[in-house]
Amino acid sequence: MNAAPTLREASCADDYDPNSMPVERARTLIRDYLEPVTTIERVHIRQALGRTLAGDLASPIDVPGHDNSAMDGWAVRFEDLAAGAETTLKRVGESFAGRPHAGRVGPGEAVRIFTGGVMPDGADTVVMQERADDRGDRVVVAAGAVGKRGQNRRFAGEDLKAGGIVFRRGQALRPAEIGMLASLGINEVPVYRKLVVAFFSTGDELVSIGTPLATGQIYDSNRYTIGAMLARIGCETIDLGVVADVPEALEQAFRSAAASADVVITSGGVSVGEADYVKSLLDRLGEVVFWKIAMKPGRPLAYGRIGDAHFFGLPGNPVSVMVTFYQFVRDALLALQGRTGIEPMPTFQARLAAPLRKAPGRTEFQRGVLARANDGGWAVRPTGDQGSGILSSMAQANGFIVLPEQTGNLDAGSEVEVQLLEGLI
Ligand code: AMP
Ligand code: MG
């Protein structure tokens, strides 16, 4: 059997540079180790928003169920219409949406029909009402009102045939899919169970909100950012609080997190100085690779497994947390949820509204505000100080300005790529 290489083997491959792993390489490595959840549950479509379909879904019915009219007008027999002259037909009834005409349309006859109304037997074509003159018990159809047989008529099964595949396994259920399921009369769907993600913050300086700060202490914000980002992806979360930089406390936290969750996410404790210690602890509990990714912010990032759980050790700086989550963790969580066709975060080409500074060597994710320029194109303005501890730069931003490794300083007016933060899920 050709087993996948262990994480450690993969990380020892030729192109692995532990001090400067390219962003794309790290993404690929993570992707190779993800095993999606397999447990399936059935939920009502009202509860299905954001979930992932766990099987192919066939339509139980034809959509539409009957031939019907695409317009308000008159259901007629095409052969009755005189070529190049007016035609007078006898009105024999009405067909409203939901209230069909009971009889047939015979030679020389027409039925008043409205959009969605079932085509009466005998009629094959709809004359739009603007091309016909309603004279009460008669209707006069203008010359050349209809180009061909079947015009303005929607056919049964034209949208979907009974038994045809509507959605494939791995499809994300968004409002459009949910509406479509309802249109097929489907009220329950199989979805993958929700991912359970446990997370905690590490650091002796951290205090939970609700407690006054002593000198040198800061509020733990990462747990709240992470909790909020996870909620958007539709994960079940277990908040394990703040864990002090104490060996026994950390070991205990890692063990209980891994035992109760599919994924464990931590912040802090992977930077120089703290990493060695956390690394030796995790080496005993699982298989963890520490990376210095060639990116800014977010250089130190740990990925691996603890027991059966996937593990992401994010840096401590609040901006780094968000950048690494969006660049690595988001896609991984979607894949673990069984999602297929995961699109990269949507990007825009925009022109810099101000010059920016960048040293070549790492991919940078600067925070920016994307807006319409006067000329109608898109312009992006960096949000001032780009320090990785400055969370307000994230709060002001609506996108990341993605600057490739080789890029250096850029002048105002340069074309850059911007990843939109809105609508990520
Ligand atoms: P570390 O990676 O643990 O060295 O942390 C890097 C920086 O991020 C330090 O200034 C920490 O105080 C800060 N930091 C770490 N964790 C958090 C957190 N949960 N909330 C806010 N800031 C944090
Ligand atoms: Mg720390």
Short mmCIF file of C-alpha atoms and ligand atoms in Angstrom, two decimals:
data_model
loop_
_atom_site.label_atom_id
_atom_site.label_comp_id
_atom_site.label_asym_id
_atom_site.label_seq_id
_atom_site.Cartn_x
_atom_site.Cartn_y
_atom_site.Cartn_z
CA MET A 1 0.00 0.00 0.00
CA ASN A 2 1.19 3.47 -0.79
CA ALA A 3 0.68 5.26 2.49
CA ALA A 4 0.82 9.05 2.52
CA PRO A 5 4.14 10.20 3.93
CA THR A 6 4.01 11.33 7.51
CA LEU A 7 4.01 15.04 8.08
CA ARG A 8 7.55 14.85 9.26
CA GLU A 9 8.68 12.96 6.14
CA ALA A 10 6.94 15.51 3.95
CA SER A 11 8.55 18.32 5.83
CA CYS A 12 11.97 16.75 5.18
CA ALA A 13 11.45 16.79 1.41
CA ASP A 14 13.97 18.58 -0.81
CA ASP A 15 12.01 21.76 -1.24
CA TYR A 16 11.29 22.17 2.44
CA ASP A 17 13.06 25.13 3.94
CA PRO A 18 12.22 25.24 7.64
CA ASN A 19 13.16 28.89 7.90
CA SER A 20 11.22 30.13 4.91
CA MET A 21 8.39 27.90 3.69
CA PRO A 22 6.57 29.51 0.74
CA VAL A 23 2.88 30.17 1.38
CA GLU A 24 1.65 27.94 -1.48
CA ARG A 25 3.87 25.03 -0.40
CA ALA A 26 2.50 25.20 3.14
CA ARG A 27 -1.07 25.24 1.76
CA THR A 28 -0.41 22.16 -0.35
CA LEU A 29 1.18 20.28 2.54
CA ILE A 30 -1.79 20.98 4.77
CA ARG A 31 -4.24 19.96 2.03
CA ASP A 32 -2.52 16.59 1.62
CA TYR A 33 -3.17 15.68 5.25
CA LEU A 34 -6.81 16.56 5.61
CA GLU A 35 -9.33 13.78 6.02
CA PRO A 36 -12.88 15.11 5.82
CA VAL A 37 -15.53 14.06 8.32
CA THR A 38 -17.67 11.16 7.14
CA THR A 39 -20.55 11.16 9.61
CA ILE A 40 -23.81 12.13 7.97
CA GLU A 41 -26.94 13.55 9.55
CA ARG A 42 -30.26 14.64 8.11
CA VAL A 43 -31.45 18.17 8.71
CA HIS A 44 -34.51 20.18 7.70
CA ILE A 45 -33.67 22.67 4.98
CA ARG A 46 -34.39 25.49 7.44
CA GLN A 47 -31.37 24.30 9.43
CA ALA A 48 -29.23 23.57 6.38
CA LEU A 49 -27.76 27.01 5.66
CA GLY A 50 -23.96 26.81 5.49
CA ARG A 51 -23.89 23.01 5.75
CA THR A 52 -22.31 20.69 3.18
CA LEU A 53 -24.37 18.18 1.22
CA ALA A 54 -23.28 14.62 2.06
CA GLY A 55 -24.59 12.85 -1.07
CA ASP A 56 -25.69 13.48 -4.65
CA LEU A 57 -29.29 14.67 -4.75
CA ALA A 58 -31.71 13.71 -7.51
CA SER A 59 -34.87 15.63 -8.31
CA PRO A 60 -38.04 13.77 -7.31
CA ILE A 61 -40.09 15.72 -9.87
CA ASP A 62 -39.97 17.43 -13.24
CA VAL A 63 -39.44 21.18 -12.97
CA PRO A 64 -41.61 22.71 -14.19
CA GLY A 65 -44.14 19.96 -13.70
CA HIS A 66 -46.24 20.99 -16.74
CA ASP A 67 -45.86 22.92 -19.94
CA ASN A 68 -46.75 26.50 -19.02
CA SER A 69 -46.70 30.04 -20.30
CA ALA A 70 -43.64 32.28 -20.04
CA MET A 71 -45.81 35.41 -20.49
CA ASP A 72 -49.19 36.95 -20.02
CA GLY A 73 -51.01 36.44 -23.32
CA TRP A 74 -53.07 33.95 -25.30
CA ALA A 75 -52.62 30.20 -25.68
CA VAL A 76 -53.25 29.31 -29.32
CA ARG A 77 -52.64 26.67 -32.01
CA PHE A 78 -49.76 27.92 -34.16
CA GLU A 79 -51.34 26.47 -37.29
CA ASP A 80 -54.40 28.71 -36.80
CA LEU A 81 -52.41 31.92 -37.22
CA ALA A 82 -52.53 33.39 -40.70
CA ALA A 83 -49.13 34.17 -42.16
CA GLY A 84 -48.78 37.94 -42.73
CA ALA A 85 -52.36 38.81 -41.67
CA GLU A 86 -54.47 39.32 -38.53
CA THR A 87 -56.22 36.30 -37.08
CA THR A 88 -59.44 36.44 -35.08
CA LEU A 89 -59.88 33.62 -32.56
CA LYS A 90 -62.70 32.71 -30.18
CA ARG A 91 -61.97 33.04 -26.46
CA VAL A 92 -62.90 29.76 -24.71
CA GLY A 93 -61.48 30.23 -21.19
CA GLU A 94 -58.65 31.30 -18.88
CA SER A 95 -55.56 29.64 -17.44
CA PHE A 96 -54.10 31.34 -14.37
CA ALA A 97 -51.01 30.17 -12.48
CA GLY A 98 -52.41 27.50 -10.16
CA ARG A 99 -55.83 27.49 -11.86
CA PRO A 100 -55.66 25.68 -15.21
CA HIS A 101 -58.25 25.78 -17.96
CA ALA A 102 -60.29 22.59 -17.85
CA GLY A 103 -61.05 22.21 -21.55
CA ARG A 104 -59.16 22.04 -24.82
CA VAL A 105 -58.20 24.63 -27.39
CA GLY A 106 -59.76 23.57 -30.67
CA PRO A 107 -59.33 25.01 -34.19
CA GLY A 108 -59.99 28.79 -34.23
CA GLU A 109 -59.95 29.03 -30.42
CA ALA A 110 -57.74 30.73 -27.81
CA VAL A 111 -57.41 30.71 -24.00
CA ARG A 112 -56.42 33.80 -22.05
CA ILE A 113 -53.27 32.68 -20.18
CA PHE A 114 -51.03 34.23 -17.53
CA THR A 115 -47.36 33.65 -16.67
CA GLY A 116 -46.96 30.21 -15.11
CA GLY A 117 -50.46 29.14 -16.24
CA VAL A 118 -50.63 25.54 -17.47
CA MET A 119 -50.80 25.24 -21.29
CA PRO A 120 -54.28 23.95 -22.16
CA ASP A 121 -54.47 20.77 -24.23
CA GLY A 122 -54.46 21.52 -27.94
CA ALA A 123 -52.56 24.83 -27.65
CA ASP A 124 -48.86 24.83 -28.50
CA THR A 125 -47.90 28.52 -28.58
CA VAL A 126 -48.45 31.70 -26.55
CA VAL A 127 -49.09 35.07 -28.20
CA MET A 128 -47.87 37.85 -25.90
CA GLN A 129 -50.72 40.12 -24.83
CA GLU A 130 -49.09 43.21 -26.38
CA ARG A 131 -49.52 41.61 -29.83
CA ALA A 132 -53.21 40.78 -29.42
CA ASP A 133 -56.37 42.87 -29.11
CA ASP A 134 -58.80 41.62 -26.47
CA ARG A 135 -62.38 42.08 -27.81
CA GLY A 136 -64.19 40.25 -25.02
CA ASP A 137 -65.36 36.93 -26.49
CA ARG A 138 -62.85 37.27 -29.36
CA VAL A 139 -59.19 38.10 -29.65
CA VAL A 140 -57.47 39.56 -32.70
CA VAL A 141 -53.88 38.43 -33.05
CA ALA A 142 -51.65 40.88 -34.95
CA ALA A 143 -49.95 39.80 -38.16
CA GLY A 144 -46.55 38.22 -37.44
CA ALA A 145 -47.18 38.17 -33.66
CA VAL A 146 -45.48 34.79 -33.33
CA GLY A 147 -42.31 33.72 -35.09
CA LYS A 148 -42.48 29.99 -34.53
CA ARG A 149 -44.42 27.15 -33.03
CA GLY A 150 -43.85 26.74 -29.27
CA GLN A 151 -42.94 30.38 -28.69
CA ASN A 152 -43.34 31.71 -25.11
CA ARG A 153 -44.07 28.21 -23.88
CA ARG A 154 -42.01 26.60 -21.10
CA PHE A 155 -41.75 22.84 -21.32
CA ALA A 156 -42.26 20.34 -18.49
CA GLY A 157 -38.86 19.23 -17.15
CA GLU A 158 -37.11 22.04 -19.01
CA ASP A 159 -35.30 23.15 -15.83
CA LEU A 160 -34.88 19.72 -14.25
CA LYS A 161 -35.97 16.21 -15.18
CA ALA A 162 -37.25 13.85 -12.48
CA GLY A 163 -34.29 11.65 -11.47
CA GLY A 164 -31.72 14.17 -12.72
CA ILE A 165 -28.90 15.15 -10.36
CA VAL A 166 -29.60 18.55 -8.84
CA PHE A 167 -26.61 18.93 -6.51
CA ARG A 168 -23.48 16.86 -5.96
CA ARG A 169 -21.95 15.72 -2.70
CA GLY A 170 -19.76 18.46 -1.26
CA GLN A 171 -22.03 21.29 -2.38
CA ALA A 172 -22.29 24.19 0.05
CA LEU A 173 -25.91 24.96 0.91
CA ARG A 174 -26.50 28.67 0.40
CA PRO A 175 -29.82 30.51 0.16
CA ALA A 176 -30.10 29.68 -3.56
CA GLU A 177 -29.61 25.93 -2.97
CA ILE A 178 -32.07 25.98 -0.09
CA GLY A 179 -34.68 27.70 -2.24
CA MET A 180 -34.09 25.19 -4.97
CA LEU A 181 -34.53 22.26 -2.58
CA ALA A 182 -37.84 23.78 -1.49
CA SER A 183 -38.89 24.15 -5.14
CA LEU A 184 -38.42 20.39 -5.51
CA GLY A 185 -40.52 19.69 -2.42
CA ILE A 186 -37.49 18.36 -0.52
CA ASN A 187 -37.68 19.17 3.17
CA GLU A 188 -34.75 17.19 4.55
CA VAL A 189 -31.21 16.74 3.26
CA PRO A 190 -28.18 14.64 4.23
CA VAL A 191 -25.30 16.84 5.40
CA TYR A 192 -21.96 16.17 7.02
CA ARG A 193 -21.95 16.66 10.74
CA LYS A 194 -20.50 19.92 11.98
CA LEU A 195 -16.80 20.10 12.70
CA VAL A 196 -15.97 20.45 16.36
CA VAL A 197 -13.14 22.90 16.95
CA ALA A 198 -11.53 23.45 20.36
CA PHE A 199 -9.39 26.50 20.90
CA PHE A 200 -7.43 28.26 23.61
CA SER A 201 -5.03 31.12 24.06
CA THR A 202 -1.62 30.80 25.66
CA GLY A 203 0.24 33.49 27.55
CA ASP A 204 0.86 34.54 31.15
CA GLU A 205 0.01 38.13 30.23
CA LEU A 206 -3.53 37.34 29.07
CA VAL A 207 -6.64 38.17 31.03
CA SER A 208 -10.21 37.28 30.06
CA ILE A 209 -12.68 40.12 29.55
CA GLY A 210 -14.62 41.05 32.67
CA THR A 211 -11.48 41.16 34.85
CA PRO A 212 -9.58 44.43 35.54
CA LEU A 213 -6.11 44.62 34.02
CA ALA A 214 -3.01 44.70 36.25
CA THR A 215 0.20 46.30 34.94
CA GLY A 216 1.61 44.36 32.01
CA GLN A 217 -1.56 42.38 31.42
CA ILE A 218 -3.65 42.54 28.25
CA TYR A 219 -7.08 41.28 27.36
CA ASP A 220 -7.20 38.06 25.39
CA SER A 221 -8.74 39.09 22.08
CA ASN A 222 -7.62 36.17 19.90
CA ARG A 223 -10.09 33.74 21.42
CA TYR A 224 -12.94 36.01 20.47
CA THR A 225 -11.68 36.63 16.96
CA ILE A 226 -11.12 32.91 16.44
CA GLY A 227 -14.53 32.03 17.91
CA ALA A 228 -16.19 34.53 15.56
CA MET A 229 -14.34 33.31 12.46
CA LEU A 230 -15.24 29.71 13.34
CA ALA A 231 -18.88 30.63 13.82
CA ARG A 232 -18.96 32.08 10.29
CA ILE A 233 -17.67 28.81 8.90
CA GLY A 234 -20.38 26.94 10.77
CA CYS A 235 -18.20 25.02 13.22
CA GLU A 236 -19.21 23.88 16.67
CA THR A 237 -16.76 25.48 19.06
CA ILE A 238 -15.28 24.60 22.43
CA ASP A 239 -13.65 27.61 24.11
CA LEU A 240 -11.02 26.33 26.53
CA GLY A 241 -10.04 29.77 27.79
CA VAL A 242 -6.59 31.13 28.57
CA VAL A 243 -3.85 28.69 29.44
CA ALA A 244 -0.80 29.97 31.28
CA ASP A 245 2.70 29.27 29.95
CA VAL A 246 3.07 26.43 32.44
CA PRO A 247 4.12 23.00 31.14
CA GLU A 248 1.53 20.94 33.01
CA ALA A 249 -1.30 23.33 32.24
CA LEU A 250 -0.46 23.33 28.53
CA GLU A 251 -0.15 19.57 28.33
CA GLN A 252 -3.49 19.17 30.06
CA ALA A 253 -5.11 21.69 27.68
CA PHE A 254 -3.70 20.03 24.55
CA ARG A 255 -4.85 16.60 25.73
CA SER A 256 -8.39 17.61 26.57
CA ALA A 257 -8.74 19.70 23.39
CA ALA A 258 -7.60 16.82 21.18
CA ALA A 259 -9.86 14.35 22.96
CA SER A 260 -13.00 16.44 22.44
CA ALA A 261 -12.55 18.02 19.00
CA ASP A 262 -11.76 17.36 15.34
CA VAL A 263 -9.50 20.39 15.21
CA VAL A 264 -7.47 22.19 17.84
CA ILE A 265 -6.50 25.82 17.32
CA THR A 266 -4.23 27.74 19.66
CA SER A 267 -2.78 31.22 19.53
CA GLY A 268 0.54 32.35 20.94
CA GLY A 269 3.47 30.30 22.10
CA VAL A 270 4.90 29.43 18.68
CA SER A 271 7.29 32.37 18.38
CA VAL A 272 11.02 32.15 19.01
CA GLY A 273 11.71 31.43 22.66
CA GLU A 274 8.40 29.73 23.38
CA ALA A 275 8.31 27.39 20.41
CA ASP A 276 11.00 24.97 21.51
CA TYR A 277 9.17 24.19 24.64
CA VAL A 278 5.75 23.77 23.00
CA LYS A 279 7.37 21.72 20.25
CA SER A 280 8.86 19.16 22.63
CA LEU A 281 5.52 18.88 24.40
CA LEU A 282 3.67 18.32 21.12
CA ASP A 283 6.28 15.88 19.87
CA ARG A 284 5.17 13.62 22.69
CA LEU A 285 1.45 14.11 22.04
CA GLY A 286 1.39 13.90 18.26
CA GLU A 287 3.05 14.78 15.06
CA VAL A 288 3.62 18.46 14.63
CA VAL A 289 5.66 20.45 12.16
CA PHE A 290 6.65 23.98 12.98
CA TRP A 291 7.01 26.31 10.08
CA LYS A 292 8.52 29.63 9.53
CA ILE A 293 6.40 30.60 6.59
CA ALA A 294 7.78 33.17 4.17
CA MET A 295 4.93 35.55 4.88
CA LYS A 296 4.23 38.68 6.85
CA PRO A 297 2.53 38.80 9.21
CA GLY A 298 2.20 35.25 10.47
CA ARG A 299 5.70 33.90 10.13
CA PRO A 300 5.56 31.22 12.84
CA LEU A 301 2.78 28.69 12.26
CA ALA A 302 2.50 25.15 13.57
CA TYR A 303 0.49 22.48 11.80
CA GLY A 304 0.09 18.81 12.61
CA ARG A 305 -1.95 16.32 14.57
CA ILE A 306 -2.46 15.77 18.24
CA GLY A 307 -3.95 12.34 18.73
CA ASP A 308 -6.70 12.17 16.10
CA ALA A 309 -7.21 15.93 15.95
CA HIS A 310 -5.79 18.34 13.40
CA PHE A 311 -3.76 21.05 15.02
CA PHE A 312 -3.11 24.67 14.02
CA GLY A 313 -0.80 26.66 16.27
CA LEU A 314 -1.32 30.29 15.25
CA PRO A 315 1.02 33.11 16.25
CA GLY A 316 0.04 35.33 19.17
CA ASN A 317 -0.19 38.68 17.47
CA PRO A 318 -3.85 39.48 16.80
CA VAL A 319 -3.38 40.48 13.15
CA SER A 320 -1.22 37.41 12.49
CA VAL A 321 -4.03 35.29 13.91
CA MET A 322 -6.51 36.62 11.38
CA VAL A 323 -4.11 36.47 8.45
CA THR A 324 -3.01 32.87 9.13
CA PHE A 325 -6.61 31.82 9.79
CA TYR A 326 -7.80 33.22 6.46
CA GLN A 327 -4.79 32.00 4.47
CA PHE A 328 -4.54 28.47 5.89
CA VAL A 329 -7.16 27.48 8.43
CA ARG A 330 -10.30 28.57 6.57
CA ASP A 331 -9.68 26.39 3.51
CA ALA A 332 -8.61 23.49 5.72
CA LEU A 333 -11.82 23.68 7.77
CA LEU A 334 -13.98 23.83 4.64
CA ALA A 335 -12.19 20.76 3.25
CA LEU A 336 -12.62 18.93 6.57
CA GLN A 337 -16.36 19.71 6.41
CA GLY A 338 -16.48 17.73 3.17
CA ARG A 339 -16.76 20.78 0.94
CA THR A 340 -15.67 20.34 -2.67
CA GLY A 341 -14.79 23.06 -5.17
CA ILE A 342 -13.36 25.34 -2.48
CA GLU A 343 -12.63 28.59 -4.22
CA PRO A 344 -9.67 30.69 -3.17
CA MET A 345 -10.70 33.90 -1.46
CA PRO A 346 -12.08 36.24 -4.14
CA THR A 347 -9.57 38.81 -5.36
CA PHE A 348 -9.71 42.15 -7.13
CA GLN A 349 -7.14 43.96 -9.20
CA ALA A 350 -6.84 47.48 -7.83
CA ARG A 351 -4.54 50.45 -8.06
CA LEU A 352 -2.69 51.68 -4.99
CA ALA A 353 -4.08 54.98 -3.74
CA ALA A 354 -0.89 55.57 -1.77
CA PRO A 355 2.68 54.23 -1.99
CA LEU A 356 3.55 51.28 0.24
CA ARG A 357 6.70 49.85 1.69
CA LYS A 358 7.67 46.22 1.32
CA ALA A 359 10.93 44.30 1.45
CA PRO A 360 11.35 41.47 -1.10
CA GLY A 361 11.57 37.93 0.30
CA ARG A 362 8.15 37.22 1.84
CA THR A 363 4.53 37.28 0.74
CA GLU A 364 2.86 40.13 2.58
CA PHE A 365 -0.78 40.52 3.49
CA GLN A 366 -1.18 44.22 4.19
CA ARG A 367 -4.52 45.54 5.32
CA GLY A 368 -6.32 47.87 2.96
CA VAL A 369 -9.58 49.59 2.12
CA LEU A 370 -10.86 48.85 -1.35
CA ALA A 371 -13.11 51.52 -2.84
CA ARG A 372 -14.26 52.89 -6.19
CA ALA A 373 -11.82 55.38 -7.69
CA ASN A 374 -13.03 58.56 -9.45
CA ASP A 375 -12.38 56.96 -12.85
CA GLY A 376 -14.74 54.08 -12.00
CA GLY A 377 -11.96 51.51 -11.38
CA TRP A 378 -10.96 50.06 -8.01
CA ALA A 379 -8.39 51.68 -5.75
CA VAL A 380 -6.96 50.37 -2.51
CA ARG A 381 -5.51 52.37 0.33
CA PRO A 382 -3.34 50.68 2.99
CA THR A 383 -4.72 51.18 6.52
CA GLY A 384 -1.73 52.99 7.99
CA ASP A 385 0.54 51.21 10.47
CA GLN A 386 0.93 47.59 9.42
CA GLY A 387 2.29 46.25 12.73
CA SER A 388 1.05 42.72 13.43
CA GLY A 389 -0.22 43.73 16.87
CA ILE A 390 -2.40 46.54 15.55
CA LEU A 391 -5.84 44.99 15.35
CA SER A 392 -7.47 48.30 14.42
CA SER A 393 -5.73 47.95 11.03
CA MET A 394 -7.85 44.81 10.52
CA ALA A 395 -11.02 46.42 11.81
CA GLN A 396 -10.70 49.29 9.33
CA ALA A 397 -9.83 47.04 6.41
CA ASN A 398 -12.13 45.31 3.95
CA GLY A 399 -9.33 43.40 2.25
CA PHE A 400 -5.80 42.10 2.25
CA ILE A 401 -3.39 43.64 -0.24
CA VAL A 402 -1.49 40.53 -1.37
CA LEU A 403 2.09 41.34 -2.26
CA PRO A 404 4.08 38.47 -3.81
CA GLU A 405 7.44 37.40 -2.39
CA GLN A 406 9.63 39.24 -4.90
CA THR A 407 7.74 42.54 -4.75
CA GLY A 408 9.54 45.55 -3.21
CA ASN A 409 8.30 49.08 -2.45
CA LEU A 410 5.43 50.18 -4.67
CA ASP A 411 4.45 53.61 -5.93
CA ALA A 412 0.95 55.00 -5.83
CA GLY A 413 -0.88 53.88 -8.95
CA SER A 414 0.73 50.40 -9.05
CA GLU A 415 -1.59 47.48 -9.79
CA VAL A 416 -2.01 45.13 -6.82
CA GLU A 417 -4.17 42.16 -5.93
CA VAL A 418 -6.70 42.53 -3.12
CA GLN A 419 -8.44 39.66 -1.32
CA LEU A 420 -11.89 40.65 -0.14
CA LEU A 421 -12.63 39.94 3.49
CA GLU A 422 -16.38 40.38 3.15
CA GLY A 423 -18.50 37.45 2.14
CA LEU A 424 -15.84 34.91 3.03
CA ILE A 425 -18.46 32.40 3.98
P1 AMP B 1 3.48 35.12 21.38
O1 AMP B 1 3.31 34.52 20.04
O2 AMP B 1 2.87 34.28 22.47
O3 AMP B 1 4.90 35.48 21.66
O4 AMP B 1 2.67 36.49 21.36
C1 AMP B 1 3.01 37.52 20.49
C2 AMP B 1 2.28 38.81 20.87
O5 AMP B 1 0.89 38.64 20.79
C3 AMP B 1 2.56 39.25 22.31
O6 AMP B 1 2.64 40.66 22.33
C4 AMP B 1 1.34 38.78 23.05
O7 AMP B 1 1.06 39.51 24.21
C5 AMP B 1 0.25 38.95 22.02
N1 AMP B 1 -0.82 37.97 22.24
C6 AMP B 1 -0.64 36.64 22.41
N2 AMP B 1 -1.82 36.02 22.59
C7 AMP B 1 -2.76 37.00 22.59
C8 AMP B 1 -4.17 36.99 22.73
N3 AMP B 1 -4.83 35.84 22.96
N4 AMP B 1 -4.84 38.15 22.63
C9 AMP B 1 -4.17 39.30 22.41
N5 AMP B 1 -2.84 39.37 22.26
C10 AMP B 1 -2.12 38.24 22.35
MG MG B 2 3.06 34.09 24.46
#
